[in-house]
């Protein structure tokens, strides 16, 4: 609040925003943006700040932030890949059915804003006061930034987030380089890759539209000798591969 009430004109407010953004870029590189990324005039930026600064979203329910992001992300940009934020009620239902425990690992290969990971964390903390170990992946850098903002809002250090194509095992070696092999791999002597990742629980509401390349299809038994297959079929196989023996999977797919 105090950052902005002293600046009651456009130019000073915008300068204040730029200084804050520099701090963000330095402290959290994954959130790095510059002024040109906003694609908004100084006058409009000033009006936005004047409308928003009285509100404190840090202490709000995460569903409030979800709703804001759902409204702001245009239908066009989401529907092109079948990407939609999962309603919080659906997430909570899945979490309650799967019943994640504090000593388990949880993975979402198409995490979006990471609702499954956050709700699983809150659920486990409420039961045992200890968060589970969580990993979220998404091909969209925007989704990862959103998830990271949610993580910061609740100070959830148990969640790791990686930008990666979770369907393509050949393109992600560098993405997993900082993961703990003893926690996330089936075989610690092997390099970390999608085929070597494992978790006790997998949640997913994957995107279901878009083109699948032939070289990617060859990585999947369910797409063997086929020229095309729906994206959710590949995600089902990927999620099953990611599970430990006797693991649990909750996945949202088109009917």
mmCIF file of C-alpha atoms in Angstrom:
data_model
loop_
_atom_site.group_PDB
_atom_site.id
_atom_site.type_symbol
_atom_site.label_atom_id
_atom_site.label_comp_id
_atom_site.label_asym_id
_atom_site.label_seq_id
_atom_site.Cartn_x
_atom_site.Cartn_y
_atom_site.Cartn_z
ATOM 1 C CA UNK A 1 0.000 0.000 0.000
ATOM 2 C CA UNK A 2 2.681 2.498 1.026
ATOM 3 C CA UNK A 3 4.602 1.859 -2.185
ATOM 4 C CA UNK A 4 1.979 3.675 -4.263
ATOM 5 C CA UNK A 5 -0.151 6.086 -2.226
ATOM 6 C CA UNK A 6 2.655 8.630 -2.195
ATOM 7 C CA UNK A 7 2.734 8.670 -6.011
ATOM 8 C CA UNK A 8 -0.412 10.306 -7.277
ATOM 9 C CA UNK A 9 0.752 10.895 -10.816
ATOM 10 C CA UNK A 10 1.425 8.675 -13.800
ATOM 11 C CA UNK A 11 5.158 9.056 -14.309
ATOM 12 C CA UNK A 12 6.148 8.510 -10.664
ATOM 13 C CA UNK A 13 3.902 5.457 -10.376
ATOM 14 C CA UNK A 14 5.361 3.887 -13.510
ATOM 15 C CA UNK A 15 8.908 4.555 -12.287
ATOM 16 C CA UNK A 16 8.012 2.881 -8.993
ATOM 17 C CA UNK A 17 6.708 -0.144 -10.880
ATOM 18 C CA UNK A 18 9.907 -0.364 -12.914
ATOM 19 C CA UNK A 19 12.032 -0.342 -9.757
ATOM 20 C CA UNK A 20 9.888 -3.058 -8.194
ATOM 21 C CA UNK A 21 10.141 -5.123 -11.383
ATOM 22 C CA UNK A 22 13.936 -4.835 -11.295
ATOM 23 C CA UNK A 23 13.884 -6.257 -7.757
ATOM 24 C CA UNK A 24 11.617 -9.105 -8.872
ATOM 25 C CA UNK A 25 13.850 -9.931 -11.840
ATOM 26 C CA UNK A 26 16.912 -10.061 -9.596
ATOM 27 C CA UNK A 27 15.343 -12.111 -6.790
ATOM 28 C CA UNK A 28 13.190 -14.468 -8.885
ATOM 29 C CA UNK A 29 14.680 -14.804 -12.403
ATOM 30 C CA UNK A 30 11.905 -17.169 -13.474
ATOM 31 C CA UNK A 31 9.475 -14.244 -13.239
ATOM 32 C CA UNK A 32 11.648 -11.906 -15.321
ATOM 33 C CA UNK A 33 9.728 -9.405 -17.427
ATOM 34 C CA UNK A 34 10.507 -5.983 -18.785
ATOM 35 C CA UNK A 35 8.224 -3.020 -19.407
ATOM 36 C CA UNK A 36 7.690 -3.972 -23.044
ATOM 37 C CA UNK A 37 6.174 -7.273 -21.942
ATOM 38 C CA UNK A 38 3.144 -5.521 -20.460
ATOM 39 C CA UNK A 39 2.009 -3.995 -23.776
ATOM 40 C CA UNK A 40 0.102 -1.285 -21.938
ATOM 41 C CA UNK A 41 0.372 2.497 -21.908
ATOM 42 C CA UNK A 42 1.617 4.377 -18.860
ATOM 43 C CA UNK A 43 -1.825 5.929 -18.370
ATOM 44 C CA UNK A 44 -3.509 2.536 -18.341
ATOM 45 C CA UNK A 45 -0.845 1.109 -16.057
ATOM 46 C CA UNK A 46 -1.497 3.931 -13.600
ATOM 47 C CA UNK A 47 -5.240 3.202 -13.639
ATOM 48 C CA UNK A 48 -4.605 -0.502 -13.023
ATOM 49 C CA UNK A 49 -2.348 0.216 -10.054
ATOM 50 C CA UNK A 50 -4.800 2.677 -8.546
ATOM 51 C CA UNK A 51 -7.510 0.002 -8.735
ATOM 52 C CA UNK A 52 -5.421 -2.877 -7.375
ATOM 53 C CA UNK A 53 -3.120 -1.517 -4.688
ATOM 54 C CA UNK A 54 -5.728 -1.505 -1.852
ATOM 55 C CA UNK A 55 -6.117 -5.304 -2.125
ATOM 56 C CA UNK A 56 -3.885 -7.877 -0.417
ATOM 57 C CA UNK A 57 -4.036 -11.169 -2.321
ATOM 58 C CA UNK A 58 -1.212 -12.750 -0.327
ATOM 59 C CA UNK A 59 -3.568 -13.689 2.506
ATOM 60 C CA UNK A 60 -6.424 -14.715 0.223
ATOM 61 C CA UNK A 61 -7.612 -18.182 -0.715
ATOM 62 C CA UNK A 62 -5.705 -19.416 -3.767
ATOM 63 C CA UNK A 63 -9.038 -19.797 -5.576
ATOM 64 C CA UNK A 64 -9.259 -15.995 -5.697
ATOM 65 C CA UNK A 65 -5.995 -15.790 -7.623
ATOM 66 C CA UNK A 66 -7.134 -18.687 -9.827
ATOM 67 C CA UNK A 67 -10.311 -16.806 -10.688
ATOM 68 C CA UNK A 68 -8.382 -13.663 -11.582
ATOM 69 C CA UNK A 69 -6.001 -15.564 -13.843
ATOM 70 C CA UNK A 70 -8.873 -17.459 -15.460
ATOM 71 C CA UNK A 71 -10.544 -14.129 -16.302
ATOM 72 C CA UNK A 72 -7.369 -12.503 -17.598
ATOM 73 C CA UNK A 73 -6.179 -15.330 -19.853
ATOM 74 C CA UNK A 74 -8.198 -15.030 -23.056
ATOM 75 C CA UNK A 75 -10.296 -17.934 -24.299
ATOM 76 C CA UNK A 76 -8.387 -17.910 -27.577
ATOM 77 C CA UNK A 77 -4.960 -18.387 -26.016
ATOM 78 C CA UNK A 78 -6.223 -21.261 -23.877
ATOM 79 C CA UNK A 79 -8.414 -23.186 -26.295
ATOM 80 C CA UNK A 80 -5.740 -23.472 -28.985
ATOM 81 C CA UNK A 81 -4.096 -26.246 -26.952
ATOM 82 C CA UNK A 82 -7.066 -27.240 -24.850
ATOM 83 C CA UNK A 83 -5.508 -25.487 -21.850
ATOM 84 C CA UNK A 84 -7.882 -24.532 -19.056
ATOM 85 C CA UNK A 85 -7.493 -23.903 -15.364
ATOM 86 C CA UNK A 86 -9.019 -26.785 -13.413
ATOM 87 C CA UNK A 87 -11.908 -25.629 -11.179
ATOM 88 C CA UNK A 88 -10.834 -25.653 -7.553
ATOM 89 C CA UNK A 89 -13.787 -27.861 -6.603
ATOM 90 C CA UNK A 90 -12.602 -30.575 -9.020
ATOM 91 C CA UNK A 91 -9.062 -30.324 -7.692
ATOM 92 C CA UNK A 92 -10.222 -30.687 -4.087
ATOM 93 C CA UNK A 93 -12.392 -33.690 -5.001
ATOM 94 C CA UNK A 94 -9.443 -35.460 -6.648
ATOM 95 C CA UNK A 95 -7.153 -34.678 -3.721
ATOM 96 C CA UNK A 96 -9.643 -35.973 -1.161
ATOM 97 C CA UNK A 97 -10.121 -39.220 -3.113
ATOM 98 C CA UNK A 98 -6.391 -39.840 -3.549
ATOM 99 C CA UNK A 99 -5.647 -38.817 0.069
ATOM 100 C CA UNK A 100 -1.990 -37.665 -0.262
ATOM 101 C CA UNK A 101 0.261 -38.154 2.756
ATOM 102 C CA UNK A 102 3.163 -36.037 3.981
ATOM 103 C CA UNK A 103 5.750 -38.736 3.270
ATOM 104 C CA UNK A 104 4.739 -39.119 -0.384
ATOM 105 C CA UNK A 105 6.014 -37.558 -3.602
ATOM 106 C CA UNK A 106 3.476 -35.877 -5.890
ATOM 107 C CA UNK A 107 3.961 -34.997 -9.557
ATOM 108 C CA UNK A 108 1.860 -33.108 -12.109
ATOM 109 C CA UNK A 109 3.212 -33.317 -15.692
ATOM 110 C CA UNK A 110 0.869 -30.588 -16.994
ATOM 111 C CA UNK A 111 0.612 -28.448 -13.894
ATOM 112 C CA UNK A 112 -0.699 -25.142 -15.275
ATOM 113 C CA UNK A 113 -1.092 -22.919 -12.228
ATOM 114 C CA UNK A 114 -0.283 -25.979 -10.048
ATOM 115 C CA UNK A 115 -3.629 -26.207 -8.314
ATOM 116 C CA UNK A 116 -3.260 -29.952 -7.670
ATOM 117 C CA UNK A 117 0.124 -29.472 -6.001
ATOM 118 C CA UNK A 118 -1.054 -26.587 -3.823
ATOM 119 C CA UNK A 119 -4.238 -28.324 -2.703
ATOM 120 C CA UNK A 120 -2.304 -31.548 -1.989
ATOM 121 C CA UNK A 121 0.123 -29.545 0.120
ATOM 122 C CA UNK A 122 -2.648 -27.859 2.118
ATOM 123 C CA UNK A 123 -4.427 -31.196 2.561
ATOM 124 C CA UNK A 124 -1.320 -32.971 3.897
ATOM 125 C CA UNK A 125 -0.373 -30.054 6.164
ATOM 126 C CA UNK A 126 -3.880 -30.002 7.631
ATOM 127 C CA UNK A 127 -3.662 -33.722 8.413
ATOM 128 C CA UNK A 128 -0.045 -34.061 9.525
ATOM 129 C CA UNK A 129 1.437 -30.536 9.615
ATOM 130 C CA UNK A 130 4.128 -31.633 7.148
ATOM 131 C CA UNK A 131 3.977 -30.909 3.400
ATOM 132 C CA UNK A 132 4.617 -33.594 0.764
ATOM 133 C CA UNK A 133 7.388 -33.236 -1.835
ATOM 134 C CA UNK A 134 5.895 -31.917 -5.073
ATOM 135 C CA UNK A 135 7.049 -31.437 -8.653
ATOM 136 C CA UNK A 136 5.162 -29.604 -11.382
ATOM 137 C CA UNK A 137 5.994 -29.459 -15.088
ATOM 138 C CA UNK A 138 4.419 -27.478 -17.898
ATOM 139 C CA UNK A 139 5.404 -26.664 -21.469
ATOM 140 C CA UNK A 140 4.149 -23.077 -21.079
ATOM 141 C CA UNK A 141 6.525 -20.522 -19.570
ATOM 142 C CA UNK A 142 3.514 -18.351 -18.715
ATOM 143 C CA UNK A 143 1.911 -21.181 -16.736
ATOM 144 C CA UNK A 144 5.145 -21.800 -14.835
ATOM 145 C CA UNK A 145 5.397 -18.104 -13.951
ATOM 146 C CA UNK A 146 1.804 -18.171 -12.694
ATOM 147 C CA UNK A 147 2.516 -21.288 -10.634
ATOM 148 C CA UNK A 148 5.659 -19.693 -9.236
ATOM 149 C CA UNK A 149 3.692 -16.614 -8.189
ATOM 150 C CA UNK A 150 1.208 -18.879 -6.392
ATOM 151 C CA UNK A 151 4.094 -20.672 -4.706
ATOM 152 C CA UNK A 152 5.559 -17.382 -3.495
ATOM 153 C CA UNK A 153 2.167 -16.155 -2.311
ATOM 154 C CA UNK A 154 1.947 -19.069 0.140
ATOM 155 C CA UNK A 155 5.706 -19.561 0.770
ATOM 156 C CA UNK A 156 5.528 -23.218 -0.272
ATOM 157 C CA UNK A 157 9.129 -24.385 -0.520
ATOM 158 C CA UNK A 158 8.104 -28.036 -0.931
ATOM 159 C CA UNK A 159 7.087 -27.447 -4.572
ATOM 160 C CA UNK A 160 9.570 -27.502 -7.464
ATOM 161 C CA UNK A 161 8.486 -26.179 -10.863
ATOM 162 C CA UNK A 162 10.050 -26.963 -14.234
ATOM 163 C CA UNK A 163 9.272 -25.728 -17.729
ATOM 164 C CA UNK A 164 9.384 -28.866 -19.864
ATOM 165 C CA UNK A 165 7.475 -30.814 -22.489
ATOM 166 C CA UNK A 166 6.383 -33.758 -20.386
ATOM 167 C CA UNK A 167 5.422 -35.779 -23.454
ATOM 168 C CA UNK A 168 8.852 -35.668 -25.087
ATOM 169 C CA UNK A 169 11.524 -37.656 -23.299
ATOM 170 C CA UNK A 170 14.225 -36.524 -25.742
ATOM 171 C CA UNK A 171 14.014 -32.797 -25.066
ATOM 172 C CA UNK A 172 14.189 -32.419 -21.297
ATOM 173 C CA UNK A 173 17.545 -33.604 -19.955
ATOM 174 C CA UNK A 174 18.689 -30.142 -18.832
ATOM 175 C CA UNK A 175 15.311 -29.365 -17.265
ATOM 176 C CA UNK A 176 15.745 -31.989 -14.528
ATOM 177 C CA UNK A 177 19.398 -31.369 -13.720
ATOM 178 C CA UNK A 178 18.691 -29.836 -10.282
ATOM 179 C CA UNK A 179 16.293 -32.554 -9.077
ATOM 180 C CA UNK A 180 17.296 -34.879 -6.238
ATOM 181 C CA UNK A 181 17.920 -38.303 -7.795
ATOM 182 C CA UNK A 182 17.325 -40.074 -4.498
ATOM 183 C CA UNK A 183 13.777 -38.690 -4.393
ATOM 184 C CA UNK A 184 12.577 -38.609 -7.989
ATOM 185 C CA UNK A 185 14.343 -41.377 -9.946
ATOM 186 C CA UNK A 186 13.716 -45.086 -10.366
ATOM 187 C CA UNK A 187 17.439 -45.686 -10.836
ATOM 188 C CA UNK A 188 19.927 -43.235 -9.275
ATOM 189 C CA UNK A 189 22.726 -44.517 -11.499
ATOM 190 C CA UNK A 190 20.894 -43.305 -14.616
ATOM 191 C CA UNK A 191 20.515 -39.736 -15.852
ATOM 192 C CA UNK A 192 17.324 -37.967 -14.853
ATOM 193 C CA UNK A 193 14.817 -38.062 -17.683
ATOM 194 C CA UNK A 194 11.071 -38.423 -18.062
ATOM 195 C CA UNK A 195 11.432 -42.176 -18.391
ATOM 196 C CA UNK A 196 13.424 -42.288 -15.145
ATOM 197 C CA UNK A 197 11.122 -40.084 -13.061
ATOM 198 C CA UNK A 198 8.742 -41.597 -10.517
ATOM 199 C CA UNK A 199 6.259 -40.438 -7.899
ATOM 200 C CA UNK A 200 3.841 -41.928 -5.379
ATOM 201 C CA UNK A 201 0.976 -39.814 -6.730
ATOM 202 C CA UNK A 202 0.369 -38.245 -10.138
ATOM 203 C CA UNK A 203 -2.305 -35.619 -10.759
ATOM 204 C CA UNK A 204 -3.020 -34.209 -14.212
ATOM 205 C CA UNK A 205 -5.493 -32.190 -16.230
ATOM 206 C CA UNK A 206 -3.479 -32.209 -19.461
ATOM 207 C CA UNK A 207 -4.084 -30.137 -22.611
ATOM 208 C CA UNK A 208 -5.876 -32.244 -25.202
ATOM 209 C CA UNK A 209 -5.535 -30.298 -28.465
ATOM 210 C CA UNK A 210 -2.651 -29.551 -30.813
ATOM 211 C CA UNK A 211 -0.405 -31.411 -33.227
ATOM 212 C CA UNK A 212 1.649 -34.448 -32.171
ATOM 213 C CA UNK A 213 4.874 -35.036 -34.099
ATOM 214 C CA UNK A 214 5.630 -38.530 -35.443
ATOM 215 C CA UNK A 215 8.956 -38.753 -33.597
ATOM 216 C CA UNK A 216 7.058 -38.181 -30.346
ATOM 217 C CA UNK A 217 4.480 -40.881 -31.124
ATOM 218 C CA UNK A 218 7.254 -43.450 -31.409
ATOM 219 C CA UNK A 219 8.009 -42.980 -27.703
ATOM 220 C CA UNK A 220 4.626 -44.458 -26.679
ATOM 221 C CA UNK A 221 3.259 -48.000 -26.735
ATOM 222 C CA UNK A 222 -0.311 -46.727 -27.160
ATOM 223 C CA UNK A 223 0.744 -44.823 -30.306
ATOM 224 C CA UNK A 224 2.911 -47.554 -31.781
ATOM 225 C CA UNK A 225 2.500 -47.890 -35.579
ATOM 226 C CA UNK A 226 -0.070 -45.074 -35.634
ATOM 227 C CA UNK A 227 0.108 -41.801 -37.572
ATOM 228 C CA UNK A 228 -1.957 -39.879 -35.054
ATOM 229 C CA UNK A 229 -3.416 -40.271 -31.602
ATOM 230 C CA UNK A 230 -5.258 -37.907 -29.285
ATOM 231 C CA UNK A 231 -3.059 -36.053 -26.830
ATOM 232 C CA UNK A 232 -4.836 -37.302 -23.695
ATOM 233 C CA UNK A 233 -3.986 -40.906 -24.668
ATOM 234 C CA UNK A 234 -0.289 -40.032 -24.590
ATOM 235 C CA UNK A 235 -0.711 -38.286 -21.254
ATOM 236 C CA UNK A 236 -2.432 -41.339 -19.763
ATOM 237 C CA UNK A 237 0.543 -43.501 -20.725
ATOM 238 C CA UNK A 238 3.023 -40.865 -19.513
ATOM 239 C CA UNK A 239 1.261 -40.565 -16.156
ATOM 240 C CA UNK A 240 1.207 -44.341 -15.656
ATOM 241 C CA UNK A 241 4.937 -44.497 -16.455
ATOM 242 C CA UNK A 242 5.593 -41.804 -13.849
ATOM 243 C CA UNK A 243 3.934 -43.806 -11.070
ATOM 244 C CA UNK A 244 5.769 -45.913 -8.550
ATOM 245 C CA UNK A 245 4.468 -49.438 -8.023
ATOM 246 C CA UNK A 246 1.083 -49.225 -6.265
ATOM 247 C CA UNK A 247 1.005 -45.478 -6.923
ATOM 248 C CA UNK A 248 -2.186 -43.472 -7.401
ATOM 249 C CA UNK A 249 -3.285 -41.443 -10.438
ATOM 250 C CA UNK A 250 -6.060 -38.867 -10.777
ATOM 251 C CA UNK A 251 -6.415 -37.450 -14.293
ATOM 252 C CA UNK A 252 -9.018 -35.224 -15.949
ATOM 253 C CA UNK A 253 -9.699 -36.113 -19.600
ATOM 254 C CA UNK A 254 -12.417 -35.275 -22.167
ATOM 255 C CA UNK A 255 -15.423 -37.558 -22.136
#
